[in-house]
Amino acid sequence: MTAFFTVFVTVFLAELGDKTQLATLLFASDGDRNKWFVFFAATAALTASTAIAVMLGAAAERWLSMLPLKMIAGLGFVAIGAWMILGHFQRA
């Protein structure tokens, strides 16, 4: 059960305020659209993209098991953060 909550909280926090959530918010704010249609379409899209990620991750497991994936992912996020901070100061 701990693994479930770890994955849930991590993905939930990662999705807050991202482009997908903002696009869904904008679709739902359109008065001509049925809100349930927006909810189910967004749910189906997230489920499909998550299924693809899980399948690719499971398939890549045998080739990536020897790599320090947490360190590589962490360095990737640090690099993206540094790039964004640099971009902020270059525009100022």
Tab-separated table of N, CA, C and O in Angstrom:
chain	number	residue	atom	x	y	z
A	1	MET	N	0.813	-1.190	0.000
A	1	MET	CA	0.000	0.000	0.000
A	1	MET	C	0.860	1.259	0.000
A	1	MET	O	0.468	2.264	-0.571
A	2	THR	N	2.029	1.173	0.622
A	2	THR	CA	2.931	2.323	0.654
A	2	THR	C	3.367	2.703	-0.752
A	2	THR	O	3.441	3.890	-1.078
A	3	ALA	N	3.647	1.712	-1.590
A	3	ALA	CA	4.059	1.999	-2.960
A	3	ALA	C	2.955	2.727	-3.719
A	3	ALA	O	3.222	3.661	-4.481
A	4	PHE	N	1.709	2.316	-3.508
A	4	PHE	CA	0.578	2.971	-4.172
A	4	PHE	C	0.528	4.451	-3.798
A	4	PHE	O	0.412	5.319	-4.666
A	5	PHE	N	0.600	4.742	-2.495
A	5	PHE	CA	0.522	6.129	-2.046
A	5	PHE	C	1.725	6.941	-2.504
A	5	PHE	O	1.591	8.112	-2.831
A	6	THR	N	2.889	6.327	-2.551
A	6	THR	CA	4.076	7.029	-3.034
A	6	THR	C	3.896	7.449	-4.487
A	6	THR	O	4.144	8.599	-4.851
A	7	VAL	N	3.439	6.510	-5.321
A	7	VAL	CA	3.219	6.818	-6.738
A	7	VAL	C	2.099	7.843	-6.880
A	7	VAL	O	2.221	8.822	-7.626
A	8	PHE	N	1.000	7.643	-6.135
A	8	PHE	CA	-0.139	8.561	-6.230
A	8	PHE	C	0.264	9.988	-5.878
A	8	PHE	O	0.000	10.927	-6.642
A	9	VAL	N	0.900	10.167	-4.736
A	9	VAL	CA	1.271	11.510	-4.283
A	9	VAL	C	2.271	12.147	-5.247
A	9	VAL	O	2.153	13.325	-5.600
A	10	THR	N	3.245	11.370	-5.700
A	10	THR	CA	4.256	11.901	-6.621
A	10	THR	C	3.624	12.371	-7.925
A	10	THR	O	3.878	13.493	-8.383
A	11	VAL	N	2.785	11.531	-8.523
A	11	VAL	CA	2.152	11.899	-9.793
A	11	VAL	C	1.154	13.029	-9.575
A	11	VAL	O	1.087	13.975	-10.379
A	12	PHE	N	0.388	12.970	-8.496
A	12	PHE	CA	-0.589	14.027	-8.212
A	12	PHE	C	0.095	15.380	-8.094
A	12	PHE	O	-0.332	16.361	-8.712
A	13	LEU	N	1.167	15.453	-7.338
A	13	LEU	CA	1.883	16.720	-7.169
A	13	LEU	C	2.539	17.169	-8.468
A	13	LEU	O	2.589	18.367	-8.770
A	14	ALA	N	3.048	16.211	-9.251
A	14	ALA	CA	3.681	16.566	-10.529
A	14	ALA	C	2.664	17.130	-11.511
A	14	ALA	O	3.002	17.983	-12.339
A	15	GLU	N	1.423	16.661	-11.426
A	15	GLU	CA	0.391	17.109	-12.363
A	15	GLU	C	-0.227	18.447	-11.982
A	15	GLU	O	-0.833	19.105	-12.828
A	16	LEU	N	-0.108	18.858	-10.718
A	16	LEU	CA	-0.724	20.118	-10.300
A	16	LEU	C	-0.122	21.296	-11.058
A	16	LEU	O	1.087	21.502	-11.057
A	17	GLY	N	-0.977	22.048	-11.711
A	17	GLY	CA	-0.538	23.259	-12.390
A	17	GLY	C	0.237	23.043	-13.673
A	17	GLY	O	0.798	23.987	-14.215
A	18	ASP	N	0.270	21.820	-14.193
A	18	ASP	CA	1.008	21.609	-15.443
A	18	ASP	C	0.106	21.971	-16.632
A	18	ASP	O	-1.051	22.339	-16.476
A	19	LYS	N	0.655	21.847	-17.834
A	19	LYS	CA	-0.083	22.249	-19.033
A	19	LYS	C	-1.365	21.449	-19.209
A	19	LYS	O	-2.374	21.988	-19.660
A	20	THR	N	-1.332	20.172	-18.858
A	20	THR	CA	-2.514	19.327	-19.008
A	20	THR	C	-3.648	19.830	-18.124
A	20	THR	O	-4.796	19.936	-18.564
A	21	GLN	N	-3.332	20.129	-16.883
A	21	GLN	CA	-4.367	20.605	-15.968
A	21	GLN	C	-4.901	21.965	-16.412
A	21	GLN	O	-6.108	22.213	-16.352
A	22	LEU	N	-4.030	22.827	-16.878
A	22	LEU	CA	-4.474	24.141	-17.345
A	22	LEU	C	-5.351	24.021	-18.590
A	22	LEU	O	-6.352	24.729	-18.720
A	23	ALA	N	-4.993	23.127	-19.505
A	23	ALA	CA	-5.818	22.918	-20.696
A	23	ALA	C	-7.186	22.374	-20.306
A	23	ALA	O	-8.219	22.823	-20.834
A	24	THR	N	-7.220	21.428	-19.364
A	24	THR	CA	-8.491	20.882	-18.900
A	24	THR	C	-9.331	21.969	-18.243
A	24	THR	O	-10.548	22.052	-18.466
A	25	LEU	N	-8.708	22.808	-17.452
A	25	LEU	CA	-9.399	23.920	-16.806
A	25	LEU	C	-10.034	24.836	-17.854
A	25	LEU	O	-11.190	25.245	-17.724
A	26	LEU	N	-9.278	25.136	-18.912
A	26	LEU	CA	-9.805	26.009	-19.961
A	26	LEU	C	-10.954	25.349	-20.719
A	26	LEU	O	-11.945	26.002	-21.043
A	27	PHE	N	-10.837	24.051	-21.005
A	27	PHE	CA	-11.936	23.345	-21.668
A	27	PHE	C	-13.191	23.354	-20.796
A	27	PHE	O	-14.296	23.549	-21.286
A	28	ALA	N	-13.020	23.146	-19.489
A	28	ALA	CA	-14.163	23.114	-18.581
A	28	ALA	C	-14.792	24.492	-18.403
A	28	ALA	O	-15.981	24.600	-18.097
A	29	SER	N	-14.007	25.552	-18.604
A	29	SER	CA	-14.548	26.901	-18.427
A	29	SER	C	-15.385	27.354	-19.618
A	29	SER	O	-16.078	28.364	-19.537
A	30	ASP	N	-15.314	26.611	-20.716
A	30	ASP	CA	-16.121	26.937	-21.888
A	30	ASP	C	-17.576	26.574	-21.599
A	30	ASP	O	-17.904	25.411	-21.365
A	31	GLY	N	-18.446	27.537	-21.591
A	31	GLY	CA	-19.847	27.327	-21.243
A	31	GLY	C	-20.591	26.382	-22.173
A	31	GLY	O	-21.622	25.825	-21.812
A	32	ASP	N	-20.090	26.199	-23.389
A	32	ASP	CA	-20.769	25.331	-24.360
A	32	ASP	C	-20.443	23.857	-24.169
A	32	ASP	O	-21.075	23.010	-24.782
A	33	ARG	N	-19.442	23.544	-23.359
A	33	ARG	CA	-19.018	22.149	-23.196
A	33	ARG	C	-19.658	21.527	-21.960
A	33	ARG	O	-19.759	22.143	-20.921
A	34	ASN	N	-20.025	20.271	-22.094
A	34	ASN	CA	-20.519	19.503	-20.963
A	34	ASN	C	-19.332	19.183	-20.052
A	34	ASN	O	-18.327	18.639	-20.498
A	35	LYS	N	-19.445	19.531	-18.779
A	35	LYS	CA	-18.328	19.359	-17.835
A	35	LYS	C	-17.977	17.890	-17.642
A	35	LYS	O	-16.809	17.538	-17.483
A	36	TRP	N	-18.978	17.000	-17.672
A	36	TRP	CA	-18.697	15.564	-17.536
A	36	TRP	C	-17.935	15.046	-18.744
A	36	TRP	O	-17.071	14.187	-18.624
A	37	PHE	N	-18.266	15.571	-19.928
A	37	PHE	CA	-17.533	15.191	-21.133
A	37	PHE	C	-16.065	15.580	-21.000
A	37	PHE	O	-15.171	14.788	-21.322
A	38	VAL	N	-15.811	16.777	-20.511
A	38	VAL	CA	-14.431	17.236	-20.305
A	38	VAL	C	-13.730	16.334	-19.293
A	38	VAL	O	-12.593	15.903	-19.510
A	39	PHE	N	-14.405	16.022	-18.191
A	39	PHE	CA	-13.809	15.169	-17.153
A	39	PHE	C	-13.440	13.797	-17.711
A	39	PHE	O	-12.315	13.322	-17.522
A	40	PHE	N	-14.387	13.146	-18.399
A	40	PHE	CA	-14.116	11.799	-18.901
A	40	PHE	C	-13.097	11.793	-20.037
A	40	PHE	O	-12.275	10.877	-20.136
A	41	ALA	N	-13.111	12.809	-20.886
A	41	ALA	CA	-12.118	12.887	-21.965
A	41	ALA	C	-10.717	13.094	-21.391
A	41	ALA	O	-9.755	12.447	-21.821
A	42	ALA	N	-10.599	13.993	-20.396
A	42	ALA	CA	-9.297	14.240	-19.773
A	42	ALA	C	-8.818	13.004	-19.013
A	42	ALA	O	-7.628	12.658	-19.047
A	43	THR	N	-9.737	12.316	-18.337
A	43	THR	CA	-9.388	11.088	-17.622
A	43	THR	C	-8.899	10.020	-18.584
A	43	THR	O	-7.893	9.346	-18.328
A	44	ALA	N	-9.593	9.856	-19.706
A	44	ALA	CA	-9.189	8.859	-20.705
A	44	ALA	C	-7.816	9.192	-21.289
A	44	ALA	O	-6.980	8.300	-21.488
A	45	ALA	N	-7.581	10.473	-21.552
A	45	ALA	CA	-6.290	10.882	-22.115
A	45	ALA	C	-5.154	10.623	-21.126
A	45	ALA	O	-4.099	10.100	-21.506
A	46	LEU	N	-5.365	10.968	-19.855
A	46	LEU	CA	-4.334	10.736	-18.844
A	46	LEU	C	-4.101	9.242	-18.637
A	46	LEU	O	-2.959	8.799	-18.497
A	47	THR	N	-5.177	8.459	-18.652
A	47	THR	CA	-5.052	7.013	-18.500
A	47	THR	C	-4.264	6.412	-19.672
A	47	THR	O	-3.382	5.571	-19.473
A	48	ALA	N	-4.561	6.856	-20.884
A	48	ALA	CA	-3.861	6.335	-22.066
A	48	ALA	C	-2.380	6.708	-22.032
A	48	ALA	O	-1.512	5.854	-22.294
A	49	SER	N	-2.068	7.956	-21.699
A	49	SER	CA	-0.654	8.353	-21.682
A	49	SER	C	0.094	7.663	-20.540
A	49	SER	O	1.266	7.304	-20.691
A	50	THR	N	-0.584	7.432	-19.412
A	50	THR	CA	0.042	6.711	-18.309
A	50	THR	C	0.272	5.254	-18.676
A	50	THR	O	1.320	4.678	-18.354
A	51	ALA	N	-0.675	4.644	-19.371
A	51	ALA	CA	-0.512	3.249	-19.808
A	51	ALA	C	0.692	3.109	-20.734
A	51	ALA	O	1.472	2.157	-20.611
A	52	ILE	N	0.865	4.059	-21.629
A	52	ILE	CA	2.029	4.034	-22.531
A	52	ILE	C	3.320	4.163	-21.727
A	52	ILE	O	4.287	3.430	-21.968
A	53	ALA	N	3.343	5.069	-20.758
A	53	ALA	CA	4.546	5.254	-19.937
A	53	ALA	C	4.870	3.986	-19.146
A	53	ALA	O	6.042	3.587	-19.050
A	54	VAL	N	3.848	3.333	-18.587
A	54	VAL	CA	4.081	2.106	-17.823
A	54	VAL	C	4.593	0.992	-18.731
A	54	VAL	O	5.532	0.272	-18.383
A	55	MET	N	3.998	0.857	-19.909
A	55	MET	CA	4.459	-0.185	-20.845
A	55	MET	C	5.900	0.065	-21.288
A	55	MET	O	6.713	-0.859	-21.335
A	56	LEU	N	6.233	1.316	-21.605
A	56	LEU	CA	7.604	1.633	-21.999
A	56	LEU	C	8.577	1.419	-20.844
A	56	LEU	O	9.682	0.904	-21.039
A	57	GLY	N	8.167	1.806	-19.640
A	57	GLY	CA	9.017	1.602	-18.470
A	57	GLY	C	9.257	0.132	-18.184
A	57	GLY	O	10.374	-0.283	-17.872
A	58	ALA	N	8.201	-0.668	-18.308
A	58	ALA	CA	8.339	-2.112	-18.087
A	58	ALA	C	9.231	-2.748	-19.153
A	58	ALA	O	10.049	-3.616	-18.856
A	59	ALA	N	9.083	-2.310	-20.401
A	59	ALA	CA	9.910	-2.857	-21.482
A	59	ALA	C	11.365	-2.421	-21.339
A	59	ALA	O	12.282	-3.186	-21.644
A	60	ALA	N	11.580	-1.192	-20.862
A	60	ALA	CA	12.944	-0.672	-20.734
A	60	ALA	C	13.654	-1.179	-19.488
A	60	ALA	O	14.868	-1.026	-19.369
A	61	GLU	N	12.897	-1.793	-18.589
A	61	GLU	CA	13.470	-2.229	-17.316
A	61	GLU	C	14.690	-3.131	-17.495
A	61	GLU	O	15.693	-2.982	-16.808
A	62	ARG	N	14.631	-4.041	-18.433
A	62	ARG	CA	15.769	-4.975	-18.586
A	62	ARG	C	17.030	-4.287	-19.103
A	62	ARG	O	18.120	-4.733	-18.845
A	63	TRP	N	16.872	-3.187	-19.849
A	63	TRP	CA	18.057	-2.483	-20.359
A	63	TRP	C	18.535	-1.388	-19.409
A	63	TRP	O	19.694	-0.998	-19.439
A	64	LEU	N	17.643	-0.882	-18.596
A	64	LEU	CA	17.988	0.236	-17.726
A	64	LEU	C	18.280	-0.172	-16.289
A	64	LEU	O	18.626	0.674	-15.470
A	65	SER	N	18.158	-1.444	-15.971
A	65	SER	CA	18.301	-1.876	-14.580
A	65	SER	C	19.706	-1.636	-14.028
A	65	SER	O	19.880	-1.531	-12.817
A	66	MET	N	20.683	-1.537	-14.878
A	66	MET	CA	22.053	-1.333	-14.417
A	66	MET	C	22.402	0.149	-14.239
A	66	MET	O	23.445	0.466	-13.694
A	67	LEU	N	21.533	1.036	-14.702
A	67	LEU	CA	21.810	2.465	-14.607
A	67	LEU	C	21.239	3.046	-13.321
A	67	LEU	O	20.182	2.620	-12.856
A	68	PRO	N	21.887	4.047	-12.756
A	68	PRO	CA	21.351	4.719	-11.557
A	68	PRO	C	20.246	5.709	-11.962
A	68	PRO	O	20.464	6.922	-12.074
A	69	LEU	N	19.033	5.188	-12.195
A	69	LEU	CA	17.958	5.989	-12.774
A	69	LEU	C	17.534	7.161	-11.888
A	69	LEU	O	17.232	8.239	-12.397
A	70	LYS	N	17.500	6.960	-10.577
A	70	LYS	CA	17.094	8.061	-9.701
A	70	LYS	C	18.084	9.214	-9.803
A	70	LYS	O	17.695	10.383	-9.823
A	71	MET	N	19.353	8.893	-9.882
A	71	MET	CA	20.360	9.948	-10.000
A	71	MET	C	20.235	10.649	-11.356
A	71	MET	O	20.290	11.874	-11.429
A	72	ILE	N	20.046	9.884	-12.420
A	72	ILE	CA	19.906	10.469	-13.756
A	72	ILE	C	18.667	11.369	-13.803
A	72	ILE	O	18.721	12.488	-14.321
A	73	ALA	N	17.534	10.892	-13.253
A	73	ALA	CA	16.309	11.698	-13.238
A	73	ALA	C	16.517	12.961	-12.407
A	73	ALA	O	16.110	14.056	-12.810
A	74	GLY	N	17.159	12.817	-11.245
A	74	GLY	CA	17.425	13.980	-10.398
A	74	GLY	C	18.292	15.001	-11.095
A	74	GLY	O	18.020	16.209	-11.047
A	75	LEU	N	19.339	14.540	-11.765
A	75	LEU	CA	20.210	15.460	-12.506
A	75	LEU	C	19.450	16.143	-13.639
A	75	LEU	O	19.666	17.324	-13.920
A	76	GLY	N	18.546	15.386	-14.271
A	76	GLY	CA	17.732	15.977	-15.333
A	76	GLY	C	16.849	17.094	-14.817
A	76	GLY	O	16.759	18.170	-15.427
A	77	PHE	N	16.206	16.878	-13.660
A	77	PHE	CA	15.363	17.920	-13.080
A	77	PHE	C	16.193	19.116	-12.624
A	77	PHE	O	15.776	20.266	-12.780
A	78	VAL	N	17.373	18.872	-12.075
A	78	VAL	CA	18.252	19.968	-11.675
A	78	VAL	C	18.671	20.775	-12.906
A	78	VAL	O	18.690	22.008	-12.886
A	79	ALA	N	18.993	20.074	-14.002
A	79	ALA	CA	19.402	20.758	-15.234
A	79	ALA	C	18.262	21.614	-15.777
A	79	ALA	O	18.472	22.760	-16.189
A	80	ILE	N	17.035	21.079	-15.763
A	80	ILE	CA	15.889	21.853	-16.242
A	80	ILE	C	15.667	23.069	-15.351
A	80	ILE	O	15.414	24.176	-15.840
A	81	GLY	N	15.778	22.887	-14.033
A	81	GLY	CA	15.631	24.013	-13.103
A	81	GLY	C	16.682	25.081	-13.336
A	81	GLY	O	16.382	26.279	-13.357
A	82	ALA	N	17.936	24.663	-13.514
A	82	ALA	CA	19.015	25.620	-13.765
A	82	ALA	C	18.781	26.366	-15.074
A	82	ALA	O	18.997	27.584	-15.156
A	83	TRP	N	18.315	25.649	-16.082
A	83	TRP	CA	18.029	26.257	-17.384
A	83	TRP	C	16.929	27.307	-17.247
A	83	TRP	O	17.016	28.406	-17.812
A	84	MET	N	15.892	26.998	-16.459
A	84	MET	CA	14.800	27.955	-16.270
A	84	MET	C	15.258	29.171	-15.475
A	84	MET	O	14.876	30.305	-15.797
A	85	ILE	N	16.072	28.958	-14.446
A	85	ILE	CA	16.591	30.080	-13.666
A	85	ILE	C	17.475	30.958	-14.538
A	85	ILE	O	17.384	32.192	-14.512
A	86	LEU	N	18.326	30.343	-15.345
A	86	LEU	CA	19.190	31.099	-16.263
A	86	LEU	C	18.341	31.918	-17.231
A	86	LEU	O	18.656	33.090	-17.489
A	87	GLY	N	17.291	31.302	-17.758
A	87	GLY	CA	16.399	32.011	-18.688
A	87	GLY	C	15.737	33.214	-18.044
A	87	GLY	O	15.547	34.248	-18.690
A	88	HIS	N	15.420	33.100	-16.781
A	88	HIS	CA	14.814	34.227	-16.059
A	88	HIS	C	15.774	35.407	-15.988
A	88	HIS	O	15.381	36.543	-16.223
A	89	PHE	N	17.037	35.135	-15.654
A	89	PHE	CA	17.991	36.224	-15.517
A	89	PHE	C	18.447	36.782	-16.866
A	89	PHE	O	18.860	37.926	-16.939
A	90	GLN	N	18.373	36.005	-17.909
A	90	GLN	CA	18.751	36.504	-19.231
A	90	GLN	C	17.711	37.474	-19.778
A	90	GLN	O	18.021	38.356	-20.543
A	91	ARG	N	16.448	37.302	-19.377
A	91	ARG	CA	15.385	38.200	-19.845
A	91	ARG	C	15.323	39.482	-19.042
A	91	ARG	O	14.745	40.449	-19.479
A	92	ALA	N	15.898	39.472	-17.857
A	92	ALA	CA	15.788	40.645	-16.982
A	92	ALA	C	16.624	41.803	-17.439
A	92	ALA	O	17.348	41.885	-18.302
